[in-house]
Every structure is written in structure tokens, then in C-alpha cells.
């Protein structure tokens, strides 16, 4: 299918104004297809001109434009030409559409727990025409009237309040003007919990088999929802305008959530079936608040074109963390950002695919998707924090209010947003935006101290800008130091030159641990001095500032990836500091990085068993002394379950015997154990099927696929590869879980033949897998055989000119991680 270009979008929006959509969906036609009838009214600024409407149908039954019939055969490559338009037009299209199984369009999934089907719409970027005929670009917004026919035992939810007018027939209240990609319908035998706040009807919904976790978590979900509403109403000065507010937890969702006005969709893994750590609850709360902030920034005001996607995501990323800190119990949300979101963003910044936060002109819709990453989210949010430091918080909020008011129900651009901030603050943002928004990459911050008898003689902050992407970024941040747990220095500074003297540190004691950007206020590579790195084993656990500890761990992760920190040093610090960690985000995320990234990527294969044993010992030690049922206990148990080689322990836990307190009926925890057993060849496919029988759910089926793919024998690998890359009808989630297990192997020989096959078989999947889903499969399925031959094949594939944009971008990012691993092993392999 052709991807809409920026030039085409500008031409069409200059010609057409869409006034309304009436969409009639018939979801009662079986499991494969649904009926779609669209009536769209629009005006044409130049009567007699030609245009087109977007339509990706299984078949088209009838088309009429202003009462005259059009030939369905005219639909070519997803477009229906519209010729000789009148000043006022009505287009009516009746078509049959196909349900998707890759998380895009109208996705239909069967829950094996009860064999009931669920449908949800995810129309992001360019999937709307697979549901209804539309002018699919973000600046042609219009109100919607939607009618849905569904099986009698289904309920229907959507952007407008749903009312049932007859058996199986539902009408959704007319919406405010929406961009095409925000229209959604969720339908199925969903179960619901409802509430109300400040005159806004609220609902949370999930599959029937998730009734228990939905009801168990509903109170907390509503609490975060209500607090976020109150906070954003006060901050923006504009009331939520989209009527009811539903949050639907849907199966097989590609992202974390989607901000459809009035009907937000979430991945249903957020309804934790078993035990959840505090940081998992924080992540969910952040997602709830993030999507709500989009109701203003994204939904009320939508970007004009996809190259301003950052206006949506950076703003929501910043506002959700701000809201959690100011209005909820999750006051450590910025700590979580440091060790989760910014680590993700720094990874995107290290890749050759790095790009500026804004100003990258997306020449077509699909290329815009390639900039939908940790830079758009985490770097953009950090950039907004620097903007606030530059202009002042009151001035920033005043500018945001003016922008939202002026552009309500319309579209905005980077220029519009900056103009509003400039007017409110009285500051020219030209040079600031050039440095922070329009230039890729990041600076490196370090502090050089000259010591005189244990006293700081001089202290200088060094700001190094990348030579190939020079920028003059001002950084507002702090430098702090600790010795044996006591804070001995803290200086706030604004750095606007390559060297800045910190006179406030002079004459004070030299800290054992000296940390630039200690409060993580800016976006930069933090370079720790040699004395600090050497002292981390003894000093880090004593630092009482959890935000600073997160910055240290982030710097260590960044250094391992950049081949400036020996993975051995990382593991030494892990041994010493991780078991004493008290912040849940640091505790769980650092353990995950150590187990799933540092050891398998950066430690040579011959040393990995010993490295995993170190992690297991740390987990066991924490598990033995942690209070049962706490985050510490759960994090430790998960680490032990994933790293232990104690067959007796693993078998007993898999059988439900001797489990840590709180995990007795936790099916998700059992699957961690089973995957460990499977990867070691200590269970077979029949055993996995038996465990699946105990957890006959959608998630249980996915975990079983991952475990089968992990089995260390040729037959299992051949089966998994066919299920992954053959046209076997696997869903987006099934493909990702197969890929997650596939490269688990006791040695490279077992999977070596699949390295070359990956570079032919996986890109070819673009013929039947949507770009959004395939981009994830490409990353997860990338070979975990870290050799020069893999790098050679990877480079050859990236150079091909027949790759889709999503496949190419994911290959570039995966290739960058491979080369990081090779560089680290070359630098430190012998030492490890």
C-alpha cells in the first residue's frame, strides 16, 4: 500500500474540509470480516477539482459520490479517486473489511480461557482506512457518529457514550472533531467496573477471564484517573471535553496504550494477574496519566503532520511524571524515569538512527513512524524540563494554556508551540530550539577536581558536544557528592560553555562519589571520574538520594553499552549495591538489565554461567532476608527463578512447592521458572503443555510458545522458526514470544544456521505482517550470535533497497546493539 506523502497531505488539506463522518460497523458477520458503511461529508475549495479518499477493504460493495455511483474497481492501492468534486459533497462507501491479527486496524483475538472473541480498534498512523473510508491525515479532523451491530452478548465502547437502541445495536454519541487515527471501537463480552468523578462517567473494562484482576485493581486505577483529572484541569484551565472516560484493557496490544478520546486502550498485561512490584504499579499509573494528558495535547490539539509527533509524546511523557509526583503517592516517578525511560532514550540516541527531537521532516507517514522512539518520549520530556528551566515554570504553563486554547479542536505545529512560549516568557527561543530540538545526539558532562590534601582545590564542569553534531546547549543541573552516605557537596549550575568553574566546591572535602546531573535534570551522557567508579562498590549503597543512585546506574548501563565501563565492574557494583537497594524501580530494572542485557550481550559466552551464578547469589541473599510479599522479595524471587541452575529448586517451584510467600498461585512467576527449565533442557514439550493446561489463558499460551522455542534441541528450533517466519496465522504477540525464546541455546552451534536465515526470512514477513508489529519482531528476533559474520550479514541486509521503513529502522537499531556487544567484548573480554 502507498504511504501518504507530506506533499499529498498538504495538497489535500488545502482543498478539502471534512465536516462529518457517519460510520456504521457490522461486527456480527463472523470471525474473519466485518461490514463497514461510511458516509463522509466534506467541502471542496475548488469545485470541479479531483482528490481521493483512503480505503483498504477486503471488498467494496457500493460507492456513491453526491448521488452518482462509482465503480468499486477504481480503488487501487488503497485509494479511491474522487473526480469533479462539488462545493459540498457526500461520499458513501459500503465495504467488507478484514479483522487484523497484528494489532493494527480492527484487531480480533480469541481468549482461550473461554473461547470468546474480543475486538478493538487501533488506527494509529495509517490503519484507519482498513476500518472505514476516510481522508486519513491528522489535519483533516471531523466529528463522528458511529453505529455498531454486534453479537447479542457483546458490549460496545467507543469515543462517544454508547447506548443500546435494540438487540445487538449500539449508537455512540456524536464526538468532538477527531483526527482519523483516534476513532476507535471496542466490542466483545468485556466485563466492566464503573465510577464517576467531577461529573465525568468513568469505566474500566477487560476480558471476562480477567474479571478478578480488573476488580482487584479498579480502585487504584480510578484513584490515579481522578487525581490526574483534577491535576490537569487545574494546570491547563480547560475541562476535559470528550464526555465519558473509558479505559479498556485489550489483548495483543502492540504498544503500552493509545489515547483515543473517551476510550483509551491499554495492553491488558497491566492488569497484573499475580504479584506486582511497586514500580510495575507506578508504570501503570504513569501510563494512565500519560494517556489522559493526551486528551489535551494530542486530542484537543493535534499535530498538523507526523513530523510533530514529539509535540504529543514529549509533552505527555513530561506531564505524566509531573502529575504523579505532584498529585499521587508515586512521588518517585522521576527516579523511575531515570532508570527506565531515559535508559531507553539513551539507547536510541546511541544508535545510528538517532534524530533530533523535532524538525525532522517526515516525507511520508510510514517514515514518521521511524522517529517514534525513546527520543520522542524521554529526550523530549527532558528537553521540556530544560525549557522550563530556561523560561520559568509559570511562563511555560501560561504558554501551554494559550497554545491549547488557541488551537482547540484543530492542529498545531512546532512553530505554533514555540511562539506561544515566547509570547508568555518574553524570550526568543530561536537558538535554544536549534540546540535542543533541532540537533541530534547529546553532550557529555563530567567534573574534573584538583585535590589538595583531601580538599577541593578547583572543580570544573566539562561539556563536550559531539564533533559530528555540534550544538551549544545550555544545561541547568546540579553536581553533588557523598562520602560514606553523607552528602558533602551540592551545587546547582547552568552550563553554557565547554568549561564552567564550580567555585562553590572549592575548599570543601573531596567526595568519595562525585556525580554530575545528580538530580537528573538534563539530557546528557554522564561520565563518572575514575575515583568515583572505583568507589562505587563501597559507596553507592550508602547514598541516601535514590534519584542520584538511579543516575549512577544509568551511567553504568550507558558505559557498558559504550565500551567505557567493563561489564565486570558493573557486576561488582551489582554484587555490592543491588541487594541493599530500596527503590523498587532501581531494584527491579537493574536486575533485569543485568540478567537480560549485560550478561547475554556483553559477557563472553564462556563466562556467562559464572556471571549468572553471581546474579543468582545476590538474588538468593536478598530473598532470604527480604520481608515476604514485598517488592524486594518479589524482585529477588524473579531473579533467582531466571538465573538459578538448581534443578531441584526450579522443579519444586514449577510444581508449586516451597514457593516464596505471595507467589503460591502466581502463574506468571511459574512461567519464569519453566522458561529457565526449558532453556536448560530440563523439561520437554509435553511438560510445557502440562503447565499450559494449568494456565489455559491467552498469556499462558504465549508463555508456552516462548518456552517451546527455548528448548535446546534442533527439532524445537525448526518448529519455532517455522511458526515465527512461516505464514502460520500467528498473532503479533505470538510472533514476539516465539522470537523471545528462539535464540536461547547452550551454545551458538545450535542456532548458527538460523543467523543467515534471519536476514532473508524476517524482512520477507512484511508481505503479511503490519509495519508496527513487524518492527517489534525484527528487534526481538535479531540473532543473539555475537560474531563478525553476523555483523557482516547485518550490514549487507541494511544496505538493501527493498526493505520497508520499519524493517530498516529496526535492523539499524539491532545492528547497533550487536556492534556495542562486539566492541565491549573486544575491549574487556579477556578481563571478564
JSON list of C-alpha atoms in Angstrom, two decimals, residues 308-481:
[
{"chain": "A", "resi": 308, "resn": "UNK", "atom": "CA", "xyz": [5.49, 16.97, 15.05]},
{"chain": "A", "resi": 309, "resn": "UNK", "atom": "CA", "xyz": [4.64, 13.71, 16.78]},
{"chain": "A", "resi": 310, "resn": "UNK", "atom": "CA", "xyz": [7.01, 14.78, 19.56]},
{"chain": "A", "resi": 311, "resn": "UNK", "atom": "CA", "xyz": [4.51, 17.52, 20.47]},
{"chain": "A", "resi": 312, "resn": "UNK", "atom": "CA", "xyz": [2.19, 14.71, 21.56]},
{"chain": "A", "resi": 313, "resn": "UNK", "atom": "CA", "xyz": [4.61, 12.30, 23.17]},
{"chain": "A", "resi": 314, "resn": "UNK", "atom": "CA", "xyz": [7.23, 14.54, 24.78]},
{"chain": "A", "resi": 315, "resn": "UNK", "atom": "CA", "xyz": [4.51, 16.60, 26.38]},
{"chain": "A", "resi": 316, "resn": "UNK", "atom": "CA", "xyz": [2.59, 13.59, 27.68]},
{"chain": "A", "resi": 317, "resn": "UNK", "atom": "CA", "xyz": [5.82, 11.98, 28.92]},
{"chain": "A", "resi": 318, "resn": "UNK", "atom": "CA", "xyz": [6.71, 15.10, 30.89]},
{"chain": "A", "resi": 319, "resn": "UNK", "atom": "CA", "xyz": [3.21, 15.81, 32.18]},
{"chain": "A", "resi": 320, "resn": "UNK", "atom": "CA", "xyz": [2.53, 12.27, 33.40]},
{"chain": "A", "resi": 321, "resn": "UNK", "atom": "CA", "xyz": [5.65, 12.27, 35.55]},
{"chain": "A", "resi": 322, "resn": "UNK", "atom": "CA", "xyz": [4.90, 15.74, 36.85]},
{"chain": "A", "resi": 323, "resn": "UNK", "atom": "CA", "xyz": [1.35, 14.70, 37.69]},
{"chain": "A", "resi": 324, "resn": "UNK", "atom": "CA", "xyz": [2.42, 11.55, 39.54]},
{"chain": "A", "resi": 325, "resn": "UNK", "atom": "CA", "xyz": [4.93, 13.48, 41.66]},
{"chain": "A", "resi": 326, "resn": "UNK", "atom": "CA", "xyz": [2.55, 16.34, 42.47]},
{"chain": "A", "resi": 327, "resn": "UNK", "atom": "CA", "xyz": [-0.77, 14.52, 42.79]},
{"chain": "A", "resi": 328, "resn": "UNK", "atom": "CA", "xyz": [-0.30, 10.83, 43.65]},
{"chain": "A", "resi": 329, "resn": "UNK", "atom": "CA", "xyz": [1.60, 8.54, 46.00]},
{"chain": "A", "resi": 330, "resn": "UNK", "atom": "CA", "xyz": [4.19, 7.85, 43.29]},
{"chain": "A", "resi": 331, "resn": "UNK", "atom": "CA", "xyz": [6.43, 10.75, 44.23]},
{"chain": "A", "resi": 332, "resn": "UNK", "atom": "CA", "xyz": [9.49, 8.90, 42.92]},
{"chain": "A", "resi": 333, "resn": "UNK", "atom": "CA", "xyz": [8.24, 8.94, 39.33]},
{"chain": "A", "resi": 334, "resn": "UNK", "atom": "CA", "xyz": [11.31, 10.85, 38.11]},
{"chain": "A", "resi": 335, "resn": "UNK", "atom": "CA", "xyz": [13.53, 8.15, 39.63]},
{"chain": "A", "resi": 336, "resn": "UNK", "atom": "CA", "xyz": [11.65, 5.61, 37.58]},
{"chain": "A", "resi": 337, "resn": "UNK", "atom": "CA", "xyz": [12.09, 7.82, 34.53]},
{"chain": "A", "resi": 338, "resn": "UNK", "atom": "CA", "xyz": [15.85, 7.89, 35.07]},
{"chain": "A", "resi": 339, "resn": "UNK", "atom": "CA", "xyz": [16.30, 4.13, 35.21]},
{"chain": "A", "resi": 340, "resn": "UNK", "atom": "CA", "xyz": [13.61, 3.14, 32.70]},
{"chain": "A", "resi": 341, "resn": "UNK", "atom": "CA", "xyz": [12.59, 5.83, 30.25]},
{"chain": "A", "resi": 342, "resn": "UNK", "atom": "CA", "xyz": [15.89, 7.68, 29.93]},
{"chain": "A", "resi": 343, "resn": "UNK", "atom": "CA", "xyz": [17.89, 4.46, 29.62]},
{"chain": "A", "resi": 344, "resn": "UNK", "atom": "CA", "xyz": [15.59, 3.60, 26.71]},
{"chain": "A", "resi": 345, "resn": "UNK", "atom": "CA", "xyz": [16.08, 7.05, 25.21]},
{"chain": "A", "resi": 346, "resn": "UNK", "atom": "CA", "xyz": [19.86, 6.99, 25.63]},
{"chain": "A", "resi": 347, "resn": "UNK", "atom": "CA", "xyz": [19.87, 3.71, 23.73]},
{"chain": "A", "resi": 348, "resn": "UNK", "atom": "CA", "xyz": [18.02, 5.37, 20.85]},
{"chain": "A", "resi": 349, "resn": "UNK", "atom": "CA", "xyz": [20.48, 8.26, 20.96]},
{"chain": "A", "resi": 350, "resn": "UNK", "atom": "CA", "xyz": [23.47, 5.89, 20.68]},
{"chain": "A", "resi": 351, "resn": "UNK", "atom": "CA", "xyz": [22.09, 4.26, 17.53]},
{"chain": "A", "resi": 352, "resn": "UNK", "atom": "CA", "xyz": [22.94, 5.49, 14.02]},
{"chain": "A", "resi": 353, "resn": "UNK", "atom": "CA", "xyz": [19.19, 6.08, 13.67]},
{"chain": "A", "resi": 354, "resn": "UNK", "atom": "CA", "xyz": [19.32, 8.92, 16.20]},
{"chain": "A", "resi": 355, "resn": "UNK", "atom": "CA", "xyz": [17.49, 12.06, 15.16]},
{"chain": "A", "resi": 356, "resn": "UNK", "atom": "CA", "xyz": [16.56, 15.46, 16.56]},
{"chain": "A", "resi": 357, "resn": "UNK", "atom": "CA", "xyz": [13.58, 15.73, 18.89]},
{"chain": "A", "resi": 358, "resn": "UNK", "atom": "CA", "xyz": [11.79, 17.89, 16.32]},
{"chain": "A", "resi": 359, "resn": "UNK", "atom": "CA", "xyz": [12.22, 19.32, 12.87]},
{"chain": "A", "resi": 360, "resn": "UNK", "atom": "CA", "xyz": [12.82, 16.05, 11.01]},
{"chain": "A", "resi": 361, "resn": "UNK", "atom": "CA", "xyz": [10.53, 16.42, 8.03]},
{"chain": "A", "resi": 362, "resn": "UNK", "atom": "CA", "xyz": [8.70, 13.13, 7.55]},
{"chain": "A", "resi": 363, "resn": "UNK", "atom": "CA", "xyz": [8.22, 12.91, 3.81]},
{"chain": "A", "resi": 364, "resn": "UNK", "atom": "CA", "xyz": [5.56, 10.22, 4.22]},
{"chain": "A", "resi": 365, "resn": "UNK", "atom": "CA", "xyz": [3.51, 8.70, 7.01]},
{"chain": "A", "resi": 366, "resn": "UNK", "atom": "CA", "xyz": [5.49, 5.47, 7.30]},
{"chain": "A", "resi": 367, "resn": "UNK", "atom": "CA", "xyz": [8.83, 7.24, 7.61]},
{"chain": "A", "resi": 368, "resn": "UNK", "atom": "CA", "xyz": [7.36, 9.24, 10.50]},
{"chain": "A", "resi": 369, "resn": "UNK", "atom": "CA", "xyz": [6.90, 6.00, 12.43]},
{"chain": "A", "resi": 370, "resn": "UNK", "atom": "CA", "xyz": [10.67, 5.56, 12.48]},
{"chain": "A", "resi": 371, "resn": "UNK", "atom": "CA", "xyz": [11.04, 8.56, 14.80]},
{"chain": "A", "resi": 372, "resn": "UNK", "atom": "CA", "xyz": [8.51, 7.18, 17.28]},
{"chain": "A", "resi": 373, "resn": "UNK", "atom": "CA", "xyz": [11.05, 6.13, 19.91]},
{"chain": "A", "resi": 374, "resn": "UNK", "atom": "CA", "xyz": [12.81, 6.95, 23.15]},
{"chain": "A", "resi": 375, "resn": "UNK", "atom": "CA", "xyz": [13.95, 10.28, 21.71]},
{"chain": "A", "resi": 376, "resn": "UNK", "atom": "CA", "xyz": [10.38, 11.39, 21.03]},
{"chain": "A", "resi": 377, "resn": "UNK", "atom": "CA", "xyz": [9.42, 10.39, 24.56]},
{"chain": "A", "resi": 378, "resn": "UNK", "atom": "CA", "xyz": [12.26, 10.51, 27.08]},
{"chain": "A", "resi": 379, "resn": "UNK", "atom": "CA", "xyz": [14.58, 13.04, 25.43]},
{"chain": "A", "resi": 380, "resn": "UNK", "atom": "CA", "xyz": [11.62, 15.24, 24.56]},
{"chain": "A", "resi": 381, "resn": "UNK", "atom": "CA", "xyz": [10.47, 15.23, 28.18]},
{"chain": "A", "resi": 382, "resn": "UNK", "atom": "CA", "xyz": [13.99, 16.07, 29.41]},
{"chain": "A", "resi": 383, "resn": "UNK", "atom": "CA", "xyz": [14.14, 18.85, 26.84]},
{"chain": "A", "resi": 384, "resn": "UNK", "atom": "CA", "xyz": [10.88, 20.30, 28.18]},
{"chain": "A", "resi": 385, "resn": "UNK", "atom": "CA", "xyz": [12.39, 20.28, 31.68]},
{"chain": "A", "resi": 386, "resn": "UNK", "atom": "CA", "xyz": [15.31, 22.29, 30.29]},
{"chain": "A", "resi": 387, "resn": "UNK", "atom": "CA", "xyz": [12.87, 24.64, 28.54]},
{"chain": "A", "resi": 388, "resn": "UNK", "atom": "CA", "xyz": [11.13, 25.25, 31.85]},
{"chain": "A", "resi": 389, "resn": "UNK", "atom": "CA", "xyz": [14.49, 25.96, 33.49]},
{"chain": "A", "resi": 390, "resn": "UNK", "atom": "CA", "xyz": [15.18, 28.45, 30.69]},
{"chain": "A", "resi": 391, "resn": "UNK", "atom": "CA", "xyz": [11.87, 30.36, 30.63]},
{"chain": "A", "resi": 392, "resn": "UNK", "atom": "CA", "xyz": [10.33, 29.65, 34.06]},
{"chain": "A", "resi": 393, "resn": "UNK", "atom": "CA", "xyz": [7.55, 27.29, 35.04]},
{"chain": "A", "resi": 394, "resn": "UNK", "atom": "CA", "xyz": [4.77, 29.90, 35.28]},
{"chain": "A", "resi": 395, "resn": "UNK", "atom": "CA", "xyz": [5.66, 31.23, 31.86]},
{"chain": "A", "resi": 396, "resn": "UNK", "atom": "CA", "xyz": [5.78, 27.72, 30.40]},
{"chain": "A", "resi": 397, "resn": "UNK", "atom": "CA", "xyz": [2.32, 26.81, 31.71]},
{"chain": "A", "resi": 398, "resn": "UNK", "atom": "CA", "xyz": [0.92, 30.15, 30.53]},
{"chain": "A", "resi": 399, "resn": "UNK", "atom": "CA", "xyz": [2.25, 29.42, 27.05]},
{"chain": "A", "resi": 400, "resn": "UNK", "atom": "CA", "xyz": [0.82, 25.90, 27.08]},
{"chain": "A", "resi": 401, "resn": "UNK", "atom": "CA", "xyz": [-2.60, 27.24, 28.11]},
{"chain": "A", "resi": 402, "resn": "UNK", "atom": "CA", "xyz": [-2.51, 29.80, 25.32]},
{"chain": "A", "resi": 403, "resn": "UNK", "atom": "CA", "xyz": [-1.48, 27.18, 22.77]},
{"chain": "A", "resi": 404, "resn": "UNK", "atom": "CA", "xyz": [-4.24, 24.77, 23.80]},
{"chain": "A", "resi": 405, "resn": "UNK", "atom": "CA", "xyz": [-6.87, 27.49, 23.83]},
{"chain": "A", "resi": 406, "resn": "UNK", "atom": "CA", "xyz": [-5.88, 29.00, 20.50]},
{"chain": "A", "resi": 407, "resn": "UNK", "atom": "CA", "xyz": [-5.69, 25.65, 18.69]},
{"chain": "A", "resi": 408, "resn": "UNK", "atom": "CA", "xyz": [-8.60, 23.82, 20.35]},
{"chain": "A", "resi": 409, "resn": "UNK", "atom": "CA", "xyz": [-10.09, 21.10, 18.13]},
{"chain": "A", "resi": 410, "resn": "UNK", "atom": "CA", "xyz": [-7.59, 21.99, 15.44]},
{"chain": "A", "resi": 411, "resn": "UNK", "atom": "CA", "xyz": [-3.94, 21.35, 14.68]},
{"chain": "A", "resi": 412, "resn": "UNK", "atom": "CA", "xyz": [-0.65, 22.80, 15.84]},
{"chain": "A", "resi": 413, "resn": "UNK", "atom": "CA", "xyz": [2.99, 22.85, 14.81]},
{"chain": "A", "resi": 414, "resn": "UNK", "atom": "CA", "xyz": [6.36, 23.29, 16.49]},
{"chain": "A", "resi": 415, "resn": "UNK", "atom": "CA", "xyz": [6.34, 26.93, 15.38]},
{"chain": "A", "resi": 416, "resn": "UNK", "atom": "CA", "xyz": [2.92, 27.48, 16.96]},
{"chain": "A", "resi": 417, "resn": "UNK", "atom": "CA", "xyz": [4.01, 25.93, 20.24]},
{"chain": "A", "resi": 418, "resn": "UNK", "atom": "CA", "xyz": [7.28, 27.86, 20.49]},
{"chain": "A", "resi": 419, "resn": "UNK", "atom": "CA", "xyz": [5.52, 31.10, 19.58]},
{"chain": "A", "resi": 420, "resn": "UNK", "atom": "CA", "xyz": [3.12, 30.62, 22.48]},
{"chain": "A", "resi": 421, "resn": "UNK", "atom": "CA", "xyz": [6.00, 30.00, 24.90]},
{"chain": "A", "resi": 422, "resn": "UNK", "atom": "CA", "xyz": [7.93, 33.00, 23.53]},
{"chain": "A", "resi": 423, "resn": "UNK", "atom": "CA", "xyz": [4.92, 35.27, 23.98]},
{"chain": "A", "resi": 424, "resn": "UNK", "atom": "CA", "xyz": [4.34, 34.08, 27.54]},
{"chain": "A", "resi": 425, "resn": "UNK", "atom": "CA", "xyz": [8.00, 34.29, 28.56]},
{"chain": "A", "resi": 426, "resn": "UNK", "atom": "CA", "xyz": [9.26, 37.20, 26.51]},
{"chain": "A", "resi": 427, "resn": "UNK", "atom": "CA", "xyz": [12.30, 35.12, 25.49]},
{"chain": "A", "resi": 428, "resn": "UNK", "atom": "CA", "xyz": [13.50, 34.39, 21.98]},
{"chain": "A", "resi": 429, "resn": "UNK", "atom": "CA", "xyz": [13.78, 30.60, 21.62]},
{"chain": "A", "resi": 430, "resn": "UNK", "atom": "CA", "xyz": [15.49, 30.51, 18.24]},
{"chain": "A", "resi": 431, "resn": "UNK", "atom": "CA", "xyz": [18.96, 29.49, 19.41]},
{"chain": "A", "resi": 432, "resn": "UNK", "atom": "CA", "xyz": [17.60, 27.38, 22.27]},
{"chain": "A", "resi": 433, "resn": "UNK", "atom": "CA", "xyz": [15.36, 25.34, 19.98]},
{"chain": "A", "resi": 434, "resn": "UNK", "atom": "CA", "xyz": [18.14, 24.96, 17.41]},
{"chain": "A", "resi": 435, "resn": "UNK", "atom": "CA", "xyz": [20.41, 23.42, 20.04]},
{"chain": "A", "resi": 436, "resn": "UNK", "atom": "CA", "xyz": [17.88, 21.34, 21.97]},
{"chain": "A", "resi": 437, "resn": "UNK", "atom": "CA", "xyz": [15.15, 20.45, 19.48]},
{"chain": "A", "resi": 438, "resn": "UNK", "atom": "CA", "xyz": [16.76, 20.59, 16.05]},
{"chain": "A", "resi": 439, "resn": "UNK", "atom": "CA", "xyz": [20.16, 18.96, 16.70]},
{"chain": "A", "resi": 440, "resn": "UNK", "atom": "CA", "xyz": [20.56, 15.23, 17.33]},
{"chain": "A", "resi": 441, "resn": "UNK", "atom": "CA", "xyz": [22.78, 13.48, 19.88]},
{"chain": "A", "resi": 442, "resn": "UNK", "atom": "CA", "xyz": [23.76, 14.57, 23.39]},
{"chain": "A", "resi": 443, "resn": "UNK", "atom": "CA", "xyz": [26.55, 16.27, 25.22]},
{"chain": "A", "resi": 444, "resn": "UNK", "atom": "CA", "xyz": [28.86, 14.58, 27.73]},
{"chain": "A", "resi": 445, "resn": "UNK", "atom": "CA", "xyz": [29.09, 16.11, 31.21]},
{"chain": "A", "resi": 446, "resn": "UNK", "atom": "CA", "xyz": [31.94, 15.42, 33.62]},
{"chain": "A", "resi": 447, "resn": "UNK", "atom": "CA", "xyz": [33.55, 17.12, 36.58]},
{"chain": "A", "resi": 448, "resn": "UNK", "atom": "CA", "xyz": [37.32, 17.46, 36.97]},
{"chain": "A", "resi": 449, "resn": "UNK", "atom": "CA", "xyz": [38.56, 18.04, 40.53]},
{"chain": "A", "resi": 450, "resn": "UNK", "atom": "CA", "xyz": [42.05, 19.09, 41.56]},
{"chain": "A", "resi": 451, "resn": "UNK", "atom": "CA", "xyz": [42.73, 17.80, 45.07]},
{"chain": "A", "resi": 452, "resn": "UNK", "atom": "CA", "xyz": [44.97, 19.39, 47.66]},
{"chain": "A", "resi": 453, "resn": "UNK", "atom": "CA", "xyz": [45.29, 17.27, 50.79]},
{"chain": "A", "resi": 454, "resn": "UNK", "atom": "CA", "xyz": [41.76, 15.88, 50.63]},
{"chain": "A", "resi": 455, "resn": "UNK", "atom": "CA", "xyz": [40.30, 19.31, 49.89]},
{"chain": "A", "resi": 456, "resn": "UNK", "atom": "CA", "xyz": [38.92, 20.51, 46.56]},
{"chain": "A", "resi": 457, "resn": "UNK", "atom": "CA", "xyz": [41.40, 22.96, 45.10]},
{"chain": "A", "resi": 458, "resn": "UNK", "atom": "CA", "xyz": [39.42, 23.51, 41.92]},
{"chain": "A", "resi": 459, "resn": "UNK", "atom": "CA", "xyz": [36.41, 21.97, 40.21]},
{"chain": "A", "resi": 460, "resn": "UNK", "atom": "CA", "xyz": [35.47, 22.35, 36.55]},
{"chain": "A", "resi": 461, "resn": "UNK", "atom": "CA", "xyz": [32.46, 21.03, 34.66]},
{"chain": "A", "resi": 462, "resn": "UNK", "atom": "CA", "xyz": [33.35, 19.89, 31.16]},
{"chain": "A", "resi": 463, "resn": "UNK", "atom": "CA", "xyz": [30.65, 19.93, 28.47]},
{"chain": "A", "resi": 464, "resn": "UNK", "atom": "CA", "xyz": [31.65, 18.01, 25.36]},
{"chain": "A", "resi": 465, "resn": "UNK", "atom": "CA", "xyz": [29.47, 18.32, 22.28]},
{"chain": "A", "resi": 466, "resn": "UNK", "atom": "CA", "xyz": [29.61, 15.57, 19.63]},
{"chain": "A", "resi": 467, "resn": "UNK", "atom": "CA", "xyz": [32.06, 16.57, 16.92]},
{"chain": "A", "resi": 468, "resn": "UNK", "atom": "CA", "xyz": [29.81, 15.42, 14.09]},
{"chain": "A", "resi": 469, "resn": "UNK", "atom": "CA", "xyz": [26.69, 17.07, 15.55]},
{"chain": "A", "resi": 470, "resn": "UNK", "atom": "CA", "xyz": [27.93, 20.20, 17.30]},
{"chain": "A", "resi": 471, "resn": "UNK", "atom": "CA", "xyz": [25.49, 22.17, 19.41]},
{"chain": "A", "resi": 472, "resn": "UNK", "atom": "CA", "xyz": [25.62, 24.89, 22.02]},
{"chain": "A", "resi": 473, "resn": "UNK", "atom": "CA", "xyz": [23.16, 23.52, 24.56]},
{"chain": "A", "resi": 474, "resn": "UNK", "atom": "CA", "xyz": [22.74, 25.27, 27.91]},
{"chain": "A", "resi": 475, "resn": "UNK", "atom": "CA", "xyz": [22.34, 22.73, 30.72]},
{"chain": "A", "resi": 476, "resn": "UNK", "atom": "CA", "xyz": [20.67, 23.53, 34.04]},
{"chain": "A", "resi": 477, "resn": "UNK", "atom": "CA", "xyz": [21.55, 20.78, 36.52]},
{"chain": "A", "resi": 478, "resn": "UNK", "atom": "CA", "xyz": [23.32, 20.04, 39.79]},
{"chain": "A", "resi": 479, "resn": "UNK", "atom": "CA", "xyz": [26.54, 18.38, 40.92]},
{"chain": "A", "resi": 480, "resn": "UNK", "atom": "CA", "xyz": [26.54, 16.51, 44.23]},
{"chain": "A", "resi": 481, "resn": "UNK", "atom": "CA", "xyz": [28.97, 14.46, 46.25]}
]
